[in-house]
mmCIF file of C-alpha atoms in Angstrom:
data_model
loop_
_atom_site.group_PDB
_atom_site.id
_atom_site.type_symbol
_atom_site.label_atom_id
_atom_site.label_comp_id
_atom_site.label_asym_id
_atom_site.label_seq_id
_atom_site.Cartn_x
_atom_site.Cartn_y
_atom_site.Cartn_z
ATOM 1 C CA UNK A 13 14.044 -1.639 14.361
ATOM 2 C CA UNK A 14 16.288 0.878 16.104
ATOM 3 C CA UNK A 15 18.268 3.125 13.745
ATOM 4 C CA UNK A 16 15.986 2.113 10.867
ATOM 5 C CA UNK A 17 13.757 4.464 8.886
ATOM 6 C CA UNK A 18 10.338 3.331 7.707
ATOM 7 C CA UNK A 19 8.183 5.182 5.183
ATOM 8 C CA UNK A 20 4.450 4.421 5.297
ATOM 9 C CA UNK A 21 1.946 5.806 2.809
ATOM 10 C CA UNK A 22 -1.385 6.468 4.475
ATOM 11 C CA UNK A 23 0.164 6.008 7.892
ATOM 12 C CA UNK A 24 -2.205 8.554 9.409
ATOM 13 C CA UNK A 25 -5.279 6.307 9.557
ATOM 14 C CA UNK A 26 -6.554 2.736 9.791
ATOM 15 C CA UNK A 27 -4.035 -0.085 9.546
ATOM 16 C CA UNK A 28 -1.401 2.411 8.418
ATOM 17 C CA UNK A 29 -1.747 4.244 11.724
ATOM 18 C CA UNK A 30 -1.527 1.030 13.734
ATOM 19 C CA UNK A 31 1.518 -0.029 11.716
ATOM 20 C CA UNK A 32 3.222 3.295 12.392
ATOM 21 C CA UNK A 33 2.390 3.040 16.096
ATOM 22 C CA UNK A 34 3.807 -0.474 16.431
ATOM 23 C CA UNK A 35 7.020 0.368 14.572
ATOM 24 C CA UNK A 36 7.544 3.515 16.652
ATOM 25 C CA UNK A 37 7.206 1.409 19.789
ATOM 26 C CA UNK A 38 9.877 -0.905 18.385
ATOM 27 C CA UNK A 39 12.282 2.006 18.041
ATOM 28 C CA UNK A 40 12.023 2.803 14.340
ATOM 29 C CA UNK A 41 11.986 6.288 12.870
ATOM 30 C CA UNK A 42 8.712 6.569 10.969
ATOM 31 C CA UNK A 43 7.876 8.889 8.106
ATOM 32 C CA UNK A 44 4.208 9.156 7.196
ATOM 33 C CA UNK A 45 3.252 10.188 3.679
ATOM 34 C CA UNK A 46 -0.339 11.353 3.369
ATOM 35 C CA UNK A 47 -2.508 13.549 1.174
ATOM 36 C CA UNK A 48 -4.265 15.561 3.879
ATOM 37 C CA UNK A 49 -1.706 17.356 6.030
ATOM 38 C CA UNK A 50 -4.269 18.615 8.554
ATOM 39 C CA UNK A 51 -5.515 15.087 9.276
ATOM 40 C CA UNK A 52 -1.917 13.912 9.291
ATOM 41 C CA UNK A 53 -0.972 16.428 11.965
ATOM 42 C CA UNK A 54 -3.816 15.232 14.178
ATOM 43 C CA UNK A 55 -2.556 11.663 13.835
ATOM 44 C CA UNK A 56 0.997 12.792 14.559
ATOM 45 C CA UNK A 57 -0.092 14.373 17.838
ATOM 46 C CA UNK A 58 -1.952 11.206 18.779
ATOM 47 C CA UNK A 59 1.037 9.007 17.938
ATOM 48 C CA UNK A 60 3.320 11.126 20.114
ATOM 49 C CA UNK A 61 0.910 10.784 23.020
ATOM 50 C CA UNK A 62 0.398 7.046 22.626
ATOM 51 C CA UNK A 63 3.987 5.994 21.985
ATOM 52 C CA UNK A 64 5.908 8.665 23.966
ATOM 53 C CA UNK A 65 8.364 8.716 21.055
ATOM 54 C CA UNK A 66 10.907 11.468 20.564
ATOM 55 C CA UNK A 67 9.929 14.441 18.444
ATOM 56 C CA UNK A 68 12.399 13.532 15.704
ATOM 57 C CA UNK A 69 11.288 9.893 15.593
ATOM 58 C CA UNK A 70 8.327 10.725 13.402
ATOM 59 C CA UNK A 71 7.881 12.994 10.399
ATOM 60 C CA UNK A 72 4.901 13.914 8.250
ATOM 61 C CA UNK A 73 5.284 14.574 4.519
ATOM 62 C CA UNK A 74 2.676 15.426 1.912
ATOM 63 C CA UNK A 75 2.134 12.988 -0.929
ATOM 64 C CA UNK A 76 -0.984 12.526 -3.043
ATOM 65 C CA UNK A 77 -0.718 9.160 -4.780
ATOM 66 C CA UNK A 78 -3.436 10.137 -7.246
ATOM 67 C CA UNK A 79 -1.060 12.758 -8.696
ATOM 68 C CA UNK A 80 2.206 11.840 -10.414
ATOM 69 C CA UNK A 81 3.379 15.416 -9.916
ATOM 70 C CA UNK A 82 2.872 15.116 -6.166
ATOM 71 C CA UNK A 83 4.644 11.738 -6.038
ATOM 72 C CA UNK A 84 7.648 13.089 -7.964
ATOM 73 C CA UNK A 85 7.811 16.152 -5.723
ATOM 74 C CA UNK A 86 7.682 13.969 -2.622
ATOM 75 C CA UNK A 87 10.375 11.572 -3.866
ATOM 76 C CA UNK A 88 12.678 14.435 -4.823
ATOM 77 C CA UNK A 89 12.353 15.956 -1.356
ATOM 78 C CA UNK A 90 12.774 12.600 0.376
ATOM 79 C CA UNK A 91 15.907 11.705 -1.577
ATOM 80 C CA UNK A 92 17.396 15.113 -0.859
ATOM 81 C CA UNK A 93 16.581 15.375 2.849
ATOM 82 C CA UNK A 94 16.504 11.812 4.182
ATOM 83 C CA UNK A 95 19.628 9.685 4.614
ATOM 84 C CA UNK A 96 17.938 6.299 4.969
ATOM 85 C CA UNK A 97 15.044 4.177 3.785
ATOM 86 C CA UNK A 98 15.076 0.722 5.324
ATOM 87 C CA UNK A 99 11.429 -0.224 4.840
ATOM 88 C CA UNK A 100 8.939 1.181 2.335
ATOM 89 C CA UNK A 101 5.342 0.261 3.164
ATOM 90 C CA UNK A 102 2.896 1.018 0.353
ATOM 91 C CA UNK A 103 -0.194 1.012 2.501
ATOM 92 C CA UNK A 104 -2.603 3.572 1.037
ATOM 93 C CA UNK A 105 -5.644 1.911 -0.513
ATOM 94 C CA UNK A 106 -8.774 3.386 -2.041
ATOM 95 C CA UNK A 107 -11.898 1.245 -2.422
ATOM 96 C CA UNK A 108 -14.177 3.973 -3.791
ATOM 97 C CA UNK A 109 -13.762 7.493 -5.158
ATOM 98 C CA UNK A 110 -16.401 10.009 -6.269
ATOM 99 C CA UNK A 111 -13.992 10.997 -9.032
ATOM 100 C CA UNK A 112 -13.602 8.466 -11.841
ATOM 101 C CA UNK A 113 -10.451 10.024 -13.269
ATOM 102 C CA UNK A 114 -7.402 11.779 -11.839
ATOM 103 C CA UNK A 115 -5.917 14.918 -13.318
ATOM 104 C CA UNK A 116 -3.444 12.607 -15.079
ATOM 105 C CA UNK A 117 -6.403 11.142 -16.975
ATOM 106 C CA UNK A 118 -6.268 7.703 -15.341
ATOM 107 C CA UNK A 119 -8.714 5.694 -13.270
ATOM 108 C CA UNK A 120 -8.519 7.131 -9.750
ATOM 109 C CA UNK A 121 -8.587 3.749 -7.996
ATOM 110 C CA UNK A 122 -5.916 2.297 -10.257
ATOM 111 C CA UNK A 123 -3.642 5.306 -9.924
ATOM 112 C CA UNK A 124 -3.974 5.685 -6.151
ATOM 113 C CA UNK A 125 -3.620 2.003 -5.309
ATOM 114 C CA UNK A 126 -1.141 0.863 -7.926
ATOM 115 C CA UNK A 127 0.441 3.351 -10.330
ATOM 116 C CA UNK A 128 1.182 6.001 -7.699
ATOM 117 C CA UNK A 129 2.952 3.415 -5.553
ATOM 118 C CA UNK A 130 4.699 1.981 -8.618
ATOM 119 C CA UNK A 131 6.176 5.382 -9.422
ATOM 120 C CA UNK A 132 7.056 6.104 -5.782
ATOM 121 C CA UNK A 133 8.850 2.774 -5.390
ATOM 122 C CA UNK A 134 10.925 3.260 -8.506
ATOM 123 C CA UNK A 135 11.912 6.796 -7.533
ATOM 124 C CA UNK A 136 13.093 5.578 -4.108
ATOM 125 C CA UNK A 137 14.857 2.393 -5.242
ATOM 126 C CA UNK A 138 18.368 3.842 -5.055
ATOM 127 C CA UNK A 139 17.792 4.888 -1.446
ATOM 128 C CA UNK A 140 16.526 1.394 -0.599
ATOM 129 C CA UNK A 141 19.537 -0.237 -2.258
ATOM 130 C CA UNK A 142 21.877 1.954 -0.216
ATOM 131 C CA UNK A 143 20.350 0.600 3.004
ATOM 132 C CA UNK A 144 20.593 -3.125 2.293
ATOM 133 C CA UNK A 145 19.129 -5.192 3.663
ATOM 134 C CA UNK A 146 15.907 -3.271 3.133
ATOM 135 C CA UNK A 147 12.299 -4.163 2.378
ATOM 136 C CA UNK A 148 9.414 -3.106 0.142
ATOM 137 C CA UNK A 149 5.967 -4.100 1.402
ATOM 138 C CA UNK A 150 2.829 -3.734 -0.696
ATOM 139 C CA UNK A 151 -0.411 -3.966 1.254
ATOM 140 C CA UNK A 152 -2.759 -5.719 -1.153
ATOM 141 C CA UNK A 153 -6.069 -7.538 -0.652
ATOM 142 C CA UNK A 154 -7.814 -10.835 -1.254
ATOM 143 C CA UNK A 155 -9.742 -8.865 -3.885
ATOM 144 C CA UNK A 156 -6.741 -9.393 -6.172
ATOM 145 C CA UNK A 157 -8.244 -12.829 -6.883
ATOM 146 C CA UNK A 158 -11.466 -11.418 -8.330
ATOM 147 C CA UNK A 159 -10.291 -10.476 -11.860
ATOM 148 C CA UNK A 160 -11.003 -13.486 -14.137
ATOM 149 C CA UNK A 161 -7.835 -15.485 -14.786
ATOM 150 C CA UNK A 162 -9.109 -16.666 -18.176
ATOM 151 C CA UNK A 163 -8.737 -13.119 -19.516
ATOM 152 C CA UNK A 164 -5.083 -13.024 -18.484
ATOM 153 C CA UNK A 165 -3.257 -9.723 -18.208
ATOM 154 C CA UNK A 166 -5.937 -7.906 -20.228
ATOM 155 C CA UNK A 167 -8.181 -8.040 -17.142
ATOM 156 C CA UNK A 168 -5.734 -5.796 -15.267
ATOM 157 C CA UNK A 169 -4.209 -3.174 -17.539
ATOM 158 C CA UNK A 170 -7.086 -0.874 -18.429
ATOM 159 C CA UNK A 171 -5.623 2.072 -16.546
ATOM 160 C CA UNK A 172 -8.224 4.423 -18.065
ATOM 161 C CA UNK A 173 -11.267 2.339 -17.136
ATOM 162 C CA UNK A 174 -14.416 4.294 -16.262
ATOM 163 C CA UNK A 175 -15.362 1.653 -13.671
ATOM 164 C CA UNK A 176 -14.921 2.583 -10.020
ATOM 165 C CA UNK A 177 -16.093 -0.501 -8.132
ATOM 166 C CA UNK A 178 -14.616 -2.826 -10.747
ATOM 167 C CA UNK A 179 -11.124 -1.333 -10.480
ATOM 168 C CA UNK A 180 -10.219 -2.243 -6.914
ATOM 169 C CA UNK A 181 -9.484 -5.930 -7.563
ATOM 170 C CA UNK A 182 -7.350 -5.293 -10.680
ATOM 171 C CA UNK A 183 -5.404 -2.552 -8.871
ATOM 172 C CA UNK A 184 -4.502 -4.994 -6.102
ATOM 173 C CA UNK A 185 -3.622 -7.731 -8.585
ATOM 174 C CA UNK A 186 -1.301 -5.284 -10.362
ATOM 175 C CA UNK A 187 0.414 -4.593 -7.045
ATOM 176 C CA UNK A 188 1.247 -8.253 -6.567
ATOM 177 C CA UNK A 189 2.161 -8.965 -10.188
ATOM 178 C CA UNK A 190 4.581 -6.029 -10.378
ATOM 179 C CA UNK A 191 6.007 -7.036 -6.980
ATOM 180 C CA UNK A 192 6.609 -10.518 -8.408
ATOM 181 C CA UNK A 193 8.890 -9.026 -11.076
ATOM 182 C CA UNK A 194 10.503 -6.531 -8.705
ATOM 183 C CA UNK A 195 11.346 -9.314 -6.258
ATOM 184 C CA UNK A 196 13.271 -11.154 -8.974
ATOM 185 C CA UNK A 197 15.023 -7.986 -10.149
ATOM 186 C CA UNK A 198 16.236 -7.106 -6.648
ATOM 187 C CA UNK A 199 17.481 -10.542 -5.579
ATOM 188 C CA UNK A 200 21.117 -9.451 -5.757
ATOM 189 C CA UNK A 201 20.585 -5.950 -4.374
ATOM 190 C CA UNK A 202 19.706 -6.722 -0.762
ATOM 191 C CA UNK A 203 16.100 -5.542 -1.097
ATOM 192 C CA UNK A 204 13.299 -7.949 -0.171
ATOM 193 C CA UNK A 205 9.831 -7.459 -1.661
ATOM 194 C CA UNK A 206 6.657 -8.715 0.036
ATOM 195 C CA UNK A 207 2.923 -8.388 -0.534
ATOM 196 C CA UNK A 208 0.124 -9.179 1.866
ATOM 197 C CA UNK A 209 -3.583 -9.349 2.524
ATOM 198 C CA UNK A 210 -4.479 -7.589 5.796
ATOM 199 C CA UNK A 211 -8.035 -8.922 5.771
ATOM 200 C CA UNK A 212 -11.312 -7.035 5.642
ATOM 201 C CA UNK A 213 -10.808 -3.921 7.749
ATOM 202 C CA UNK A 214 -14.196 -2.753 8.969
ATOM 203 C CA UNK A 215 -13.535 0.992 9.182
ATOM 204 C CA UNK A 216 -12.177 1.478 5.658
ATOM 205 C CA UNK A 217 -14.944 -0.580 4.059
ATOM 206 C CA UNK A 218 -17.662 1.171 6.039
ATOM 207 C CA UNK A 219 -16.507 4.681 5.111
ATOM 208 C CA UNK A 220 -16.092 3.854 1.426
ATOM 209 C CA UNK A 221 -19.483 2.176 1.157
ATOM 210 C CA UNK A 222 -21.157 5.109 2.900
ATOM 211 C CA UNK A 223 -19.656 7.491 0.348
ATOM 212 C CA UNK A 224 -20.663 5.287 -2.568
ATOM 213 C CA UNK A 225 -24.247 4.479 -1.548
ATOM 214 C CA UNK A 226 -25.274 7.696 0.143
ATOM 215 C CA UNK A 227 -26.788 7.973 3.608
ATOM 216 C CA UNK A 228 -30.266 6.528 2.971
ATOM 217 C CA UNK A 229 -29.204 3.420 1.099
ATOM 218 C CA UNK A 230 -26.324 2.916 3.524
ATOM 219 C CA UNK A 231 -28.790 2.911 6.445
ATOM 220 C CA UNK A 232 -30.739 0.133 4.722
ATOM 221 C CA UNK A 233 -27.617 -1.962 4.079
ATOM 222 C CA UNK A 234 -26.017 -1.245 7.451
ATOM 223 C CA UNK A 235 -27.624 -4.134 9.430
ATOM 224 C CA UNK A 236 -26.161 -6.631 6.960
ATOM 225 C CA UNK A 237 -22.770 -4.979 7.354
ATOM 226 C CA UNK A 238 -22.935 -5.373 11.113
ATOM 227 C CA UNK A 239 -23.469 -9.114 10.695
ATOM 228 C CA UNK A 240 -20.611 -9.329 8.181
ATOM 229 C CA UNK A 241 -18.407 -7.337 10.524
ATOM 230 C CA UNK A 242 -18.607 -9.958 13.262
ATOM 231 C CA UNK A 243 -18.016 -12.788 10.802
ATOM 232 C CA UNK A 244 -15.286 -11.357 8.581
ATOM 233 C CA UNK A 245 -14.208 -7.956 9.905
ATOM 234 C CA UNK A 246 -10.898 -7.102 11.509
ATOM 235 C CA UNK A 247 -9.911 -4.091 13.546
ATOM 236 C CA UNK A 248 -7.097 -1.881 12.171
ATOM 237 C CA UNK A 249 -4.878 -3.190 14.985
ATOM 238 C CA UNK A 250 -5.440 -6.816 13.965
ATOM 239 C CA UNK A 251 -5.182 -5.959 10.291
ATOM 240 C CA UNK A 252 -1.784 -4.334 10.781
ATOM 241 C CA UNK A 253 -0.152 -7.448 12.230
ATOM 242 C CA UNK A 254 0.901 -8.982 8.919
ATOM 243 C CA UNK A 255 2.374 -5.690 7.720
ATOM 244 C CA UNK A 256 4.426 -5.387 10.896
ATOM 245 C CA UNK A 257 5.481 -9.027 10.586
ATOM 246 C CA UNK A 258 6.789 -8.468 7.052
ATOM 247 C CA UNK A 259 8.634 -5.360 8.225
ATOM 248 C CA UNK A 260 10.393 -6.785 11.272
ATOM 249 C CA UNK A 261 10.636 -10.585 11.059
ATOM 250 C CA UNK A 262 14.378 -11.496 10.846
ATOM 251 C CA UNK A 263 13.779 -14.879 9.177
ATOM 252 C CA UNK A 264 12.313 -13.158 6.121
ATOM 253 C CA UNK A 265 15.689 -11.767 5.073
ATOM 254 C CA UNK A 266 16.370 -12.997 1.508
ATOM 255 C CA UNK A 267 13.087 -14.924 1.627
ATOM 256 C CA UNK A 268 11.594 -16.237 -1.610
ATOM 257 C CA UNK A 269 8.038 -15.815 -0.242
ATOM 258 C CA UNK A 270 5.998 -13.177 -2.081
ATOM 259 C CA UNK A 271 2.544 -13.143 -0.476
ATOM 260 C CA UNK A 272 1.333 -13.360 3.135
ATOM 261 C CA UNK A 273 -1.946 -13.683 5.006
ATOM 262 C CA UNK A 274 -2.249 -13.762 8.813
ATOM 263 C CA UNK A 275 1.541 -13.596 9.227
ATOM 264 C CA UNK A 276 2.047 -16.743 7.170
ATOM 265 C CA UNK A 277 2.892 -17.676 3.612
ATOM 266 C CA UNK A 278 -0.156 -17.774 1.323
ATOM 267 C CA UNK A 279 -0.806 -18.439 -2.338
ATOM 268 C CA UNK A 280 -1.753 -15.499 -4.565
ATOM 269 C CA UNK A 281 -3.786 -15.779 -7.748
ATOM 270 C CA UNK A 282 -1.967 -17.596 -10.564
ATOM 271 C CA UNK A 283 -2.407 -14.431 -12.596
ATOM 272 C CA UNK A 284 -0.006 -12.660 -10.227
ATOM 273 C CA UNK A 285 2.922 -15.045 -10.637
ATOM 274 C CA UNK A 286 3.254 -15.172 -14.408
ATOM 275 C CA UNK A 287 6.639 -13.898 -15.622
ATOM 276 C CA UNK A 288 5.450 -12.935 -19.103
ATOM 277 C CA UNK A 289 2.483 -11.016 -17.732
ATOM 278 C CA UNK A 290 4.708 -9.324 -15.162
ATOM 279 C CA UNK A 291 7.071 -8.072 -17.870
ATOM 280 C CA UNK A 292 4.147 -6.758 -19.915
ATOM 281 C CA UNK A 293 2.575 -5.024 -16.921
ATOM 282 C CA UNK A 294 5.901 -3.445 -15.994
ATOM 283 C CA UNK A 295 6.319 -2.050 -19.497
ATOM 284 C CA UNK A 296 2.811 -0.576 -19.559
ATOM 285 C CA UNK A 297 3.203 0.818 -16.041
ATOM 286 C CA UNK A 298 6.456 2.568 -16.926
ATOM 287 C CA UNK A 299 4.762 4.161 -19.915
ATOM 288 C CA UNK A 300 1.759 5.228 -17.820
ATOM 289 C CA UNK A 301 3.839 6.948 -15.113
ATOM 290 C CA UNK A 302 6.477 8.369 -17.444
ATOM 291 C CA UNK A 303 9.522 6.305 -16.494
#
């Protein structure tokens, strides 16, 4: 990964942090895009201490994926100031938000997890094409399989839904379905597109559930979570392995594989590999983000 530049959204915490750490240790230059600069700076200091990387090997930039204005501002600055983009890792994921809608009038989960990344990717495509062979990696979830397949694309495209808990699965399905189209579109441009399921990461789920349920109810549910943690939970370090694999594995160059679990090819929901649905989603997404 030496002489390569990697951009990671949400690289200041959880599996994003572990991904950034691993790629720094492999010699990459890592740029972390995050919403909270103060928290980002704390993570930057920690990364320097843990990896002993050079000062210019890591950069922090502000980007709030729940705001199209912020994403456009970030992309404009990145394209103007950065020479390379070899790997784009769309890692930021929101399970719960106290705010149903963003200031753009869209569902906060859908915009943060899917539409914000959709806009960011499109605004950085030219930079990725310049650095062929390059890669786009969307960190999805097994929750993408939850939307009912019998409802087709209509189960995914309600970008203004007032549901918070019910929006996570559709947002992750949209990630994979749009990646399916993007992968086909970029076949001749030297840009590989991958999606993946990192597994159930204990820390992110715990924090989100605490915010959603409140302290008292969370205390009641907590013992069940502890049991589930030991059965299903992964640490951020373990959860980051598939992301790192998709970023660095040489054999994946020009690969036709779209979706990975545990560093191996896996099968996504049939809803996420339908060409007609992908075209429709792409059209609606472009309209939603103003492309």
